[in-house]
Short mmCIF file of C-alpha atoms in Angstrom, two decimals:
data_model
loop_
_atom_site.label_atom_id
_atom_site.label_comp_id
_atom_site.label_asym_id
_atom_site.label_seq_id
_atom_site.Cartn_x
_atom_site.Cartn_y
_atom_site.Cartn_z
CA MET A 34 36.26 -8.30 -8.67
CA VAL A 35 33.40 -9.23 -10.97
CA ASP A 36 34.16 -9.40 -14.70
CA GLY A 37 31.47 -7.18 -16.21
CA ARG A 38 31.81 -8.50 -19.75
CA LEU A 39 31.43 -12.08 -18.59
CA LEU A 40 28.53 -11.01 -16.35
CA THR A 41 26.80 -9.59 -19.43
CA GLU A 42 26.91 -12.98 -21.13
CA LYS A 43 25.71 -14.72 -17.98
CA LEU A 44 22.73 -12.40 -17.78
CA LEU A 45 21.87 -13.06 -21.42
CA ARG A 46 22.15 -16.82 -20.91
CA TYR A 47 19.91 -16.60 -17.84
CA ALA A 48 17.36 -14.45 -19.68
CA LYS A 49 17.20 -16.83 -22.64
CA THR A 50 16.74 -19.81 -20.32
CA PHE A 51 14.29 -18.40 -17.79
CA LEU A 52 12.95 -15.01 -18.90
CA TYR A 53 11.83 -15.88 -22.43
CA LEU A 54 14.41 -13.71 -24.17
CA ASN A 55 14.16 -14.38 -27.92
CA GLU A 56 17.47 -15.15 -29.63
CA ARG A 57 16.55 -12.58 -32.28
CA ASP A 58 16.77 -9.91 -29.55
CA GLU A 59 20.07 -11.10 -28.03
CA ILE A 60 22.32 -8.54 -29.76
CA TYR A 61 19.95 -5.71 -28.86
CA PHE A 62 19.89 -6.66 -25.18
CA ARG A 63 23.64 -7.27 -25.09
CA ASN A 64 24.12 -3.65 -26.10
CA ILE A 65 21.56 -2.50 -23.53
CA LEU A 66 23.43 -4.38 -20.79
CA LEU A 67 26.82 -3.04 -21.93
CA ARG A 68 25.44 0.47 -21.57
CA GLU A 69 23.94 -0.19 -18.14
CA LEU A 70 27.18 -1.81 -16.93
CA ARG A 71 29.25 1.01 -18.48
CA LEU A 72 31.15 -1.27 -20.80
CA THR A 73 32.32 -0.54 -24.35
CA GLU A 74 32.58 -4.03 -25.79
CA PRO A 75 31.45 -7.59 -25.06
CA ALA A 76 33.52 -10.57 -23.98
CA GLU A 77 35.16 -12.65 -26.71
CA ASN A 78 35.54 -16.03 -25.01
CA VAL A 79 33.04 -16.83 -22.27
CA GLY A 80 33.45 -20.59 -21.90
CA ASP A 81 30.70 -23.00 -20.91
CA LEU A 82 27.76 -21.22 -19.23
CA SER A 83 25.37 -24.18 -19.31
CA TYR A 84 25.47 -24.47 -15.50
CA ILE A 85 23.25 -21.37 -15.40
CA ASP A 86 20.43 -23.47 -16.89
CA ASP A 87 20.25 -25.36 -13.57
CA PHE A 88 19.61 -22.27 -11.42
CA ASP A 89 16.52 -22.75 -9.25
CA VAL A 90 16.55 -19.09 -8.19
CA PRO A 91 18.30 -16.03 -9.63
CA ASP A 92 20.25 -15.31 -6.43
CA PRO A 93 23.79 -16.14 -7.72
CA ILE A 94 23.54 -13.94 -10.77
CA VAL A 95 21.69 -11.16 -8.92
CA SER A 96 24.38 -11.16 -6.23
CA GLU A 97 27.10 -10.94 -8.88
CA LEU A 98 25.26 -8.08 -10.58
CA GLU A 99 24.93 -6.15 -7.33
CA ASP A 100 28.60 -6.71 -6.47
CA TYR A 101 29.67 -5.44 -9.89
CA ALA A 102 27.45 -2.36 -9.64
CA THR A 103 28.85 -1.35 -6.24
CA GLU A 104 32.47 -2.20 -7.09
CA ASN A 105 32.33 0.03 -10.16
CA GLY A 106 30.46 2.94 -8.60
CA ILE A 107 27.32 2.49 -10.68
CA VAL A 108 25.24 2.60 -7.49
CA LYS A 109 25.89 2.97 -3.79
CA GLU A 110 25.72 -0.03 -1.49
CA GLU A 111 22.25 0.83 -0.22
CA GLU A 112 20.95 1.14 -3.79
CA LYS A 113 22.16 -2.19 -5.14
CA ASN A 114 18.77 -3.91 -4.76
CA LEU A 115 17.16 -1.15 -6.80
CA PHE A 116 19.71 -1.66 -9.56
CA SER A 117 19.37 -5.44 -9.76
CA GLY A 118 15.57 -5.12 -9.88
CA TYR A 119 15.93 -2.63 -12.72
CA VAL A 120 18.15 -4.92 -14.78
CA MET A 121 15.96 -7.98 -14.18
CA GLY A 122 12.99 -5.88 -15.26
CA ILE A 123 14.76 -4.93 -18.49
CA LEU A 124 15.36 -8.60 -19.26
CA SER A 125 11.79 -9.70 -18.47
CA PRO A 126 9.01 -9.75 -21.10
CA LEU A 127 6.94 -6.59 -21.38
CA PRO A 128 3.80 -6.53 -19.21
CA SER A 129 1.58 -6.74 -22.31
CA LYS A 130 3.41 -9.85 -23.54
CA VAL A 131 3.11 -11.52 -20.14
CA ASN A 132 -0.60 -10.80 -20.04
CA GLU A 133 -1.08 -12.16 -23.58
CA GLU A 134 0.86 -15.34 -22.80
CA PHE A 135 -1.10 -15.90 -19.59
CA ILE A 136 -4.42 -15.64 -21.43
CA ARG A 137 -3.15 -17.91 -24.23
CA LEU A 138 -2.01 -20.58 -21.77
CA LYS A 139 -5.27 -20.36 -19.82
CA ALA A 140 -7.28 -20.91 -23.00
CA GLU A 141 -5.10 -23.69 -24.44
CA LYS A 142 -3.74 -25.55 -21.41
CA GLY A 143 -5.83 -24.42 -18.44
CA ILE A 144 -5.50 -22.05 -15.53
CA LYS A 145 -2.81 -24.04 -13.71
CA ALA A 146 -0.44 -23.82 -16.68
CA ALA A 147 -1.08 -20.08 -16.90
CA CYS A 148 -0.42 -19.58 -13.18
CA ASP A 149 2.70 -21.73 -13.34
CA TYR A 150 3.98 -19.44 -16.10
CA LEU A 151 3.35 -16.20 -14.22
CA TYR A 152 4.57 -17.49 -10.86
CA GLY A 153 7.65 -19.08 -12.40
CA LEU A 154 8.53 -15.85 -14.17
CA SER A 155 8.00 -13.88 -10.96
CA VAL A 156 10.48 -16.14 -9.15
CA LYS A 157 13.03 -16.23 -11.95
CA ASN A 158 13.09 -12.45 -12.45
CA ASP A 159 13.64 -11.98 -8.71
CA TYR A 160 10.31 -10.35 -7.92
CA VAL A 161 9.16 -13.20 -5.68
CA LYS A 162 11.99 -13.66 -3.17
CA LYS A 163 11.93 -17.45 -2.93
CA THR A 164 15.19 -17.79 -1.00
CA ALA A 165 14.23 -15.13 1.52
CA ILE A 166 10.80 -16.71 2.00
CA ALA A 167 12.43 -20.06 2.78
CA LYS A 168 14.15 -18.47 5.81
CA ASN A 169 10.83 -18.06 7.64
CA LEU A 170 10.32 -20.36 10.61
CA LYS A 171 7.20 -22.49 10.15
CA TRP A 172 5.35 -25.07 12.17
CA GLU A 173 1.85 -26.41 12.82
CA TYR A 174 -0.15 -26.63 16.01
CA VAL A 175 -2.68 -29.46 16.07
CA ASP A 176 -5.48 -28.63 18.49
CA GLY A 177 -7.88 -31.56 18.38
CA LYS A 178 -9.79 -31.35 15.10
CA ARG A 179 -8.35 -27.93 14.35
CA THR A 180 -4.91 -26.90 13.18
CA LEU A 181 -3.08 -23.58 13.25
CA GLU A 182 -0.13 -22.70 11.03
CA ILE A 183 2.47 -20.42 12.57
CA THR A 184 5.35 -18.64 10.88
CA VAL A 185 7.98 -16.25 12.21
CA ASN A 186 8.53 -13.77 9.40
CA LEU A 187 12.25 -13.49 8.61
CA SER A 188 11.97 -12.85 4.88
CA LYS A 189 11.53 -9.09 4.69
CA PRO A 190 14.97 -7.48 5.00
CA GLU A 191 15.62 -5.21 7.94
CA LYS A 192 17.24 -1.83 7.33
CA ASP A 193 20.74 -1.45 8.71
CA ASN A 194 22.04 1.65 10.49
CA LYS A 195 23.62 3.12 7.35
CA GLU A 196 20.36 2.82 5.46
CA ILE A 197 18.40 4.35 8.33
CA ALA A 198 20.82 7.29 8.44
CA LYS A 199 20.44 7.74 4.67
CA LEU A 200 16.68 8.07 5.09
CA LEU A 201 17.14 11.21 7.17
CA THR A 202 18.27 13.10 4.09
CA GLN A 203 15.82 11.47 1.68
CA LYS A 204 13.53 13.94 -0.08
CA VAL A 205 9.83 13.71 0.69
CA ALA A 206 8.12 11.25 -1.63
CA THR A 207 5.82 12.51 -4.34
CA ASN A 208 2.20 11.52 -4.69
CA TYR A 209 3.10 9.11 -7.50
CA PRO A 210 2.22 6.31 -7.24
CA LYS A 211 -0.51 7.10 -4.72
CA CYS A 212 0.21 3.89 -2.79
CA ARG A 213 2.18 0.64 -3.08
CA LEU A 214 -0.74 -1.22 -4.64
CA CYS A 215 -1.57 1.18 -7.47
CA LYS A 216 -1.29 0.00 -11.07
CA GLU A 217 1.20 2.82 -11.64
CA ASN A 218 3.79 0.85 -9.63
CA GLU A 219 4.36 -1.33 -12.69
CA GLY A 220 7.88 -0.41 -13.77
CA PHE A 221 8.35 2.21 -11.04
CA ALA A 222 12.01 2.78 -10.13
CA GLY A 223 11.54 3.05 -6.38
CA ASN A 224 13.96 4.59 -3.91
CA LEU A 225 15.31 3.99 -0.41
CA THR A 226 11.87 4.50 1.11
CA TYR A 227 9.77 2.91 -1.60
CA PRO A 228 10.25 -0.53 -3.21
CA ALA A 229 11.24 -0.77 -6.87
CA ARG A 230 8.77 -2.47 -9.18
CA GLU A 231 10.58 -2.70 -12.55
CA ASN A 232 10.36 -6.50 -12.51
CA ILE A 233 6.74 -6.87 -11.39
CA ARG A 234 4.40 -8.53 -13.88
CA THR A 235 0.62 -8.68 -13.51
CA VAL A 236 -2.47 -10.14 -15.17
CA SER A 237 -5.60 -8.11 -15.88
CA LEU A 238 -9.14 -9.32 -15.19
CA LEU A 239 -12.66 -8.05 -14.54
CA LEU A 240 -14.23 -8.43 -11.12
CA GLY A 241 -17.79 -7.22 -10.67
CA GLY A 242 -17.49 -5.49 -14.03
CA GLU A 243 -14.50 -3.43 -12.83
CA LYS A 244 -10.88 -3.50 -13.97
CA TRP A 245 -8.57 -5.35 -11.58
CA PHE A 246 -5.18 -7.02 -11.83
CA VAL A 247 -3.39 -9.86 -10.08
CA GLN A 248 0.22 -10.00 -8.90
CA TYR A 249 2.16 -12.41 -6.71
CA SER A 250 3.45 -11.24 -3.35
CA PRO A 251 7.24 -10.76 -3.23
CA TYR A 252 7.44 -11.95 0.40
CA ALA A 253 4.80 -14.67 0.39
CA TYR A 254 3.33 -16.17 3.54
CA TYR A 255 2.06 -19.30 1.78
CA ASN A 256 2.10 -21.10 -1.57
CA GLU A 257 1.59 -18.77 -4.55
CA HIS A 258 0.45 -15.93 -2.30
CA LEU A 259 -1.17 -13.38 -4.58
CA ILE A 260 -2.84 -10.00 -4.34
CA ALA A 261 -5.82 -8.97 -6.47
CA VAL A 262 -5.92 -5.19 -6.80
CA SER A 263 -8.45 -2.70 -8.14
CA GLU A 264 -7.09 -0.45 -10.89
CA GLN A 265 -8.86 2.42 -9.13
CA HIS A 266 -7.27 3.94 -6.05
CA VAL A 267 -10.36 3.63 -3.86
CA PRO A 268 -10.61 2.72 -0.16
CA MET A 269 -11.31 -0.79 1.06
CA HIS A 270 -14.98 -1.52 1.64
CA ILE A 271 -17.18 -4.53 2.32
CA LYS A 272 -20.47 -4.30 0.47
CA GLU A 273 -22.60 -6.43 -1.82
CA ASP A 274 -20.20 -5.83 -4.71
CA THR A 275 -17.38 -7.42 -2.64
CA VAL A 276 -19.28 -10.69 -2.75
CA GLU A 277 -19.69 -10.42 -6.53
CA LYS A 278 -15.97 -9.75 -6.97
CA VAL A 279 -14.63 -12.65 -4.90
CA LEU A 280 -17.00 -15.05 -6.68
CA ASP A 281 -15.95 -13.69 -10.08
CA PHE A 282 -12.35 -14.23 -9.01
CA VAL A 283 -12.79 -17.94 -8.28
CA ASP A 284 -14.54 -18.36 -11.63
CA PHE A 285 -11.40 -16.98 -13.31
CA PHE A 286 -9.01 -18.72 -10.85
CA PRO A 287 -10.81 -21.89 -9.67
CA ASN A 288 -7.43 -23.17 -8.42
CA TYR A 289 -7.08 -20.36 -5.86
CA MET A 290 -8.90 -19.07 -2.82
CA ILE A 291 -9.48 -15.32 -2.38
CA GLY A 292 -10.57 -13.15 0.53
CA SER A 293 -10.98 -9.55 1.59
CA ASN A 294 -9.77 -7.98 4.78
CA ALA A 295 -12.41 -6.27 6.86
CA ALA A 296 -12.47 -2.60 5.92
CA LEU A 297 -11.89 -0.96 9.30
CA PRO A 298 -8.81 -0.18 11.42
CA ILE A 299 -7.55 -2.85 13.85
CA ILE A 300 -9.41 -5.63 12.01
CA GLY A 301 -8.66 -4.58 8.43
CA GLY A 302 -5.05 -5.43 7.65
CA SER A 303 -2.29 -2.93 6.94
CA ILE A 304 -3.56 -1.20 3.77
CA LEU A 305 -7.03 0.34 3.90
CA ASN A 306 -6.67 3.08 1.28
CA HIS A 307 -6.72 0.83 -1.80
CA GLU A 308 -9.24 -1.93 -2.45
CA HIS A 309 -7.55 -5.31 -2.75
CA PHE A 310 -7.93 -8.98 -1.88
CA GLN A 311 -5.45 -11.68 -0.88
CA GLY A 312 -5.46 -15.23 -2.10
CA GLY A 313 -3.40 -18.04 -3.56
CA GLY A 314 -2.90 -21.76 -3.87
CA HIS A 315 -3.13 -22.64 -0.20
CA LEU A 316 -5.92 -24.29 1.77
CA MET A 317 -6.04 -22.31 4.99
CA PRO A 318 -6.56 -23.96 8.39
CA MET A 319 -10.06 -22.49 8.62
CA HIS A 320 -10.94 -24.08 5.28
CA LYS A 321 -10.09 -27.49 6.73
CA ALA A 322 -12.43 -26.97 9.68
CA GLY A 323 -15.89 -28.50 9.58
CA VAL A 324 -19.30 -27.02 10.34
CA LYS A 325 -20.54 -27.29 13.92
CA GLU A 326 -24.15 -26.14 13.41
CA GLU A 327 -26.20 -26.43 10.25
CA TYR A 328 -28.77 -23.84 9.18
CA LYS A 329 -30.88 -23.22 6.12
CA CYS A 330 -32.41 -20.25 4.32
CA LYS A 331 -35.92 -21.09 3.09
CA GLU A 332 -35.58 -18.51 0.34
CA PHE A 333 -32.45 -20.25 -1.01
CA PRO A 334 -32.76 -23.99 -0.31
CA SER A 335 -29.91 -24.84 -2.69
CA VAL A 336 -27.37 -23.20 -0.33
CA LYS A 337 -25.99 -25.07 2.67
CA VAL A 338 -25.53 -22.65 5.58
CA GLY A 339 -23.55 -23.40 8.70
CA ILE A 340 -21.51 -21.99 11.58
CA THR A 341 -17.89 -22.89 10.93
CA ASP A 342 -16.20 -24.95 13.65
CA TRP A 343 -13.51 -22.33 14.15
CA TYR A 344 -12.04 -20.19 16.92
CA ASN A 345 -13.51 -16.92 15.70
CA SER A 346 -17.04 -16.32 14.43
CA ALA A 347 -17.50 -17.47 10.84
CA ILE A 348 -20.35 -18.61 8.63
CA ARG A 349 -19.93 -21.04 5.73
CA LEU A 350 -22.05 -21.13 2.58
CA VAL A 351 -21.86 -23.96 0.03
CA GLY A 352 -23.80 -24.30 -3.20
CA GLU A 353 -23.56 -24.90 -6.93
CA LYS A 354 -25.73 -21.93 -7.86
CA LYS A 355 -23.48 -18.88 -7.84
CA ALA A 356 -26.37 -16.41 -7.76
CA ASP A 357 -27.95 -18.11 -4.72
CA VAL A 358 -24.67 -18.29 -2.80
CA ALA A 359 -24.09 -14.63 -3.61
CA ALA A 360 -27.59 -13.68 -2.46
CA VAL A 361 -27.17 -15.32 0.96
CA ALA A 362 -23.69 -13.84 1.37
CA LYS A 363 -25.05 -10.37 0.61
CA LYS A 364 -27.75 -10.82 3.25
CA ILE A 365 -25.06 -11.63 5.80
CA VAL A 366 -22.89 -8.66 4.80
CA ASN A 367 -25.80 -6.22 4.96
CA GLU A 368 -27.24 -7.55 8.20
CA TRP A 369 -23.91 -7.69 10.01
CA GLU A 370 -23.13 -4.06 9.18
CA ARG A 371 -26.12 -2.92 11.26
CA PHE A 372 -26.29 -5.75 13.81
CA THR A 373 -26.04 -4.90 17.52
CA ASP A 374 -26.17 -7.47 20.32
CA ILE A 375 -25.63 -5.89 23.71
CA PRO A 376 -25.34 -9.17 25.72
CA CYS A 377 -22.35 -10.09 23.52
CA GLY A 378 -20.84 -6.60 23.65
CA ILE A 379 -21.42 -6.06 19.93
CA TYR A 380 -22.25 -2.52 18.83
CA ALA A 381 -22.65 -1.78 15.13
CA GLU A 382 -21.66 1.82 15.84
CA THR A 383 -21.04 4.27 18.66
CA ASP A 384 -21.25 8.03 18.25
CA GLY A 385 -21.65 7.62 14.51
CA VAL A 386 -18.48 5.50 14.17
CA ARG A 387 -18.96 2.11 12.51
CA HIS A 388 -17.54 -0.98 14.20
CA ASN A 389 -18.89 -3.96 12.28
CA SER A 390 -17.22 -5.34 9.18
CA CYS A 391 -16.49 -8.80 7.84
CA SER A 392 -14.12 -10.82 5.67
CA PRO A 393 -15.75 -12.72 2.79
CA ILE A 394 -13.52 -15.55 1.52
CA ALA A 395 -14.36 -17.57 -1.59
CA ARG A 396 -13.07 -20.77 -3.19
CA LYS A 397 -14.36 -23.53 -5.42
CA ASN A 398 -14.48 -27.27 -4.90
CA GLY A 399 -15.61 -28.90 -8.11
CA LYS A 400 -18.93 -27.29 -9.03
CA ASN A 401 -19.49 -25.92 -5.53
CA TYR A 402 -18.89 -22.31 -4.57
CA ILE A 403 -17.76 -22.06 -0.95
CA VAL A 404 -17.89 -18.74 0.88
CA ASP A 405 -16.70 -18.29 4.46
CA ILE A 406 -17.61 -14.99 6.09
CA ILE A 407 -15.69 -14.04 9.23
CA LEU A 408 -17.57 -11.55 11.39
CA ARG A 409 -15.37 -8.78 12.86
CA ASN A 410 -15.85 -5.80 15.19
CA ASN A 411 -13.25 -3.16 16.11
CA ILE A 412 -14.85 -1.45 19.12
CA THR A 413 -12.46 -0.26 21.84
CA THR A 414 -12.98 0.44 25.56
CA LYS A 415 -10.92 1.77 28.45
CA GLU A 416 -10.16 -1.83 29.43
CA TYR A 417 -9.24 -2.78 25.87
CA PRO A 418 -7.97 0.36 24.11
CA ASP A 419 -6.47 -1.73 21.31
CA GLY A 420 -9.77 -3.50 20.64
CA VAL A 421 -12.23 -5.64 22.57
CA PHE A 422 -12.17 -8.26 19.80
CA HIS A 423 -8.42 -7.99 19.27
CA ALA A 424 -5.46 -9.74 20.88
CA HIS A 425 -5.73 -8.94 24.57
CA PRO A 426 -2.82 -7.19 26.32
CA GLU A 427 -1.43 -10.34 27.94
CA TYR A 428 -0.66 -11.68 24.45
CA HIS A 429 0.91 -8.56 22.95
CA ASN A 430 4.42 -9.83 23.58
CA ILE A 431 3.72 -12.42 20.87
CA LYS A 432 1.40 -10.50 18.55
CA LYS A 433 0.19 -6.93 18.99
CA GLU A 434 -0.32 -6.02 15.35
CA GLY A 435 -3.77 -6.19 13.78
CA ILE A 436 -5.25 -9.64 13.21
CA GLY A 437 -6.04 -9.43 9.53
CA LEU A 438 -7.43 -11.84 6.99
CA ILE A 439 -4.54 -14.32 6.96
CA GLU A 440 -4.34 -14.70 10.75
CA ALA A 441 -8.12 -14.86 11.04
CA MET A 442 -8.02 -17.90 8.75
CA GLY A 443 -5.48 -19.56 11.04
CA LEU A 444 -2.08 -18.71 9.55
CA PHE A 445 -0.22 -16.58 12.09
CA VAL A 446 2.54 -14.29 10.82
CA LEU A 447 4.63 -13.42 13.86
CA PRO A 448 7.36 -10.74 14.03
CA GLY A 449 10.94 -11.72 13.22
CA ARG A 450 12.20 -10.57 16.64
CA LEU A 451 10.70 -13.73 18.13
CA LYS A 452 13.33 -16.01 16.62
CA LYS A 453 16.04 -14.64 18.88
CA GLN A 454 13.78 -13.88 21.85
CA LEU A 455 12.22 -17.34 22.02
CA ALA A 456 15.66 -18.95 21.77
CA MET A 457 16.87 -16.79 24.68
CA ILE A 458 13.86 -17.82 26.77
CA ALA A 459 14.57 -21.50 26.02
CA ASP A 460 18.16 -20.95 27.22
CA ILE A 461 16.81 -19.66 30.53
CA LEU A 462 14.46 -22.61 30.98
CA CYS A 463 17.13 -25.23 30.31
CA GLY A 464 19.65 -23.46 32.55
CA GLU A 465 22.13 -22.32 29.90
CA THR A 466 21.42 -18.73 30.91
CA ALA A 467 20.75 -17.69 34.52
CA TYR A 468 17.27 -16.34 35.24
CA ASP A 469 17.52 -12.77 36.54
CA GLU A 470 13.99 -11.50 37.17
CA ASN A 471 15.15 -8.02 38.15
CA ALA A 472 17.28 -7.60 35.03
CA ILE A 473 14.43 -8.69 32.74
CA ALA A 474 12.09 -6.24 34.54
CA ASP A 475 14.26 -3.39 33.23
CA LYS A 476 12.44 -1.75 30.28
CA GLU A 477 15.72 -1.58 28.38
CA ASN A 478 16.16 -5.35 28.56
CA TYR A 479 15.66 -7.18 25.25
CA LEU A 480 13.34 -9.69 26.96
CA TYR A 481 11.35 -7.09 28.93
CA VAL A 482 8.26 -7.55 26.75
CA HIS A 483 8.27 -11.27 27.70
CA ARG A 484 8.85 -10.79 31.45
CA ASN A 485 5.45 -12.15 32.51
CA MET A 486 5.64 -15.10 30.14
CA ILE A 487 9.15 -15.98 31.40
CA LYS A 488 8.09 -15.74 35.04
CA GLN A 489 5.12 -18.00 34.31
CA LEU A 490 7.24 -20.62 32.54
CA VAL A 491 10.03 -20.51 35.13
CA GLY A 492 7.43 -21.09 37.84
CA LYS A 493 6.13 -24.12 35.98
CA TYR A 494 9.49 -25.58 34.89
CA SER A 495 12.44 -25.33 37.24
CA CYS A 496 15.39 -23.88 35.37
CA GLY A 497 17.96 -26.46 34.38
CA VAL A 498 15.73 -29.47 34.96
CA ILE A 499 14.61 -29.81 31.33
CA THR A 500 16.85 -30.20 28.29
CA LYS A 501 17.42 -27.58 25.62
CA GLU A 502 15.14 -29.46 23.22
CA GLN A 503 12.43 -29.76 25.85
CA ALA A 504 12.75 -26.05 26.65
CA GLU A 505 12.36 -25.14 22.97
CA ASN A 506 9.23 -27.29 22.79
CA VAL A 507 7.83 -25.67 25.92
CA VAL A 508 8.33 -22.19 24.48
CA ARG A 509 6.84 -23.17 21.13
CA ASP A 510 3.83 -24.80 22.85
CA HIS A 511 3.27 -21.58 24.77
CA VAL A 512 3.25 -19.59 21.52
CA ASN A 513 0.80 -22.08 20.01
CA VAL A 514 -1.69 -21.61 22.83
CA VAL A 515 -1.29 -17.83 22.70
CA CYS A 516 -2.18 -17.83 19.00
CA LYS A 517 -5.23 -19.94 19.74
CA HIS A 518 -6.33 -17.53 22.49
CA ILE A 519 -5.80 -14.54 20.20
CA LEU A 520 -8.22 -15.99 17.66
CA GLU A 521 -10.67 -16.64 20.48
CA ASN A 522 -10.26 -12.99 21.49
CA THR A 523 -11.31 -11.94 17.98
CA ALA A 524 -14.52 -14.00 18.13
CA VAL A 525 -17.49 -11.66 18.35
CA PHE A 526 -19.61 -14.58 19.55
CA LYS A 527 -17.69 -16.44 22.24
CA ASP A 528 -17.92 -20.19 22.80
CA THR A 529 -20.20 -19.66 25.78
CA ALA A 530 -23.93 -19.97 26.36
CA ASP A 531 -24.37 -16.21 25.80
CA GLY A 532 -22.16 -16.29 22.71
CA LYS A 533 -24.00 -19.23 21.18
CA ALA A 534 -27.35 -17.56 21.85
CA GLY A 535 -26.09 -14.33 20.26
CA PHE A 536 -24.83 -16.17 17.19
CA GLY A 537 -28.22 -17.79 16.84
CA ARG A 538 -29.90 -14.38 16.98
CA PHE A 539 -27.69 -13.14 14.16
CA MET A 540 -28.36 -16.21 12.02
CA ASN A 541 -32.08 -15.62 12.43
CA ALA A 542 -31.63 -11.92 11.65
CA PHE A 543 -30.48 -12.61 8.08
CA GLY A 544 -33.10 -15.30 7.53
CA ALA A 545 -31.38 -18.54 8.53
CA VAL A 546 -32.97 -21.10 10.84
CA LYS A 547 -31.52 -24.26 12.35
CA ALA A 548 -31.75 -27.29 10.12
CA ASN A 549 -33.66 -30.28 11.45
#
């Protein structure tokens, strides 16, 4: 059993060390905690709590808090995460104080110090789930001059059967907040169907003259993964103002990259009803790629224009003059929205339904503004009902979900189910598990979705001939190549003679010509 009075003192020690709790406020917050933990008096002798100062993450104290809350009937088992988030939110500085401190640090010590403050606080108050993130499987695939980063997402917790059953009796959610990105989530209690946000802390800024805010992602896919969000609940869109906003962002955060998902289903990420960008302190694989063809715009000679040497279809702009880079980027955005190229199967719209959109991605390197624009199209056909320029059906066992901004830049986020499934396939290849083609062909079989992949690999590698380690490498190599092919599927201009000719036509359409 957890000693609640001792826990109170541990929480105060942790808050003073990591959450900027002022000693002048210690008595006040002790009494707040005693009330929340349903205690009538504090501990008298607590002993040495200095070991808490060495905590890298809040997990030990959060776990103790959750155990105490469930043991004493303060919350039910399925509500313990909501309670710990609430308490950590109480102990964190107010949003206004966080914003003031961020701006002060940025002015006095620079943007990195300010970001270190906000990110560190977000980890220490248990909003960014650092320990859970570390569980993700990660590796790189080097493909000649290009590299892909691949992660199997294990960080987001799966609901257990008890929690699922509880959801059946959950009341229908209200229209507040309107979505999970809205500013009104700040401090929101949450419930079993909606995440709590008492411990979230954000920073305000202006992008394109509009009010936005920045928060870190609780289940990050890369270093200091952040989300920039409009304070207005307006749908995603890609227009000229998108270019202005991403360039304004890198002026404020020159240490981060930022990008927008395309604003259409299939190619537009998972949230289309609220305008937002994704960024952070990570150089994506696409950013490391070179330029395979150089162009120039006579109207803006200061801007270097090129076709990015990448799997999908992307254009890179580089220049010191922000206005000129923005002008060329806007030309691309506007021209692509209406561009049709029948030989390449590209239709800007069919029956009044738009298909073209793009992902503008900005970063800074010294004085240079760098903008990569990935061209996307979400048209579907009878042959490809999930999207012509989407992962084709033969790859859906690995990734069927939409290929959004992060994957398009070369960081694949694969479903958590693959950890177990790929291990089971490796067991078959090395002979630890017998290969039963008929059993796997049963739709109820856990490996049914991989039946064709398994048959292909078994045909290439006789079961039991290779070692377990070799089998694991074979399976991983197969996933690597699938991810590469998926990105190639998303290319609107294929790496063929017709595709290259089509790309050239588009470059000319917005005013770019090949450099000598």
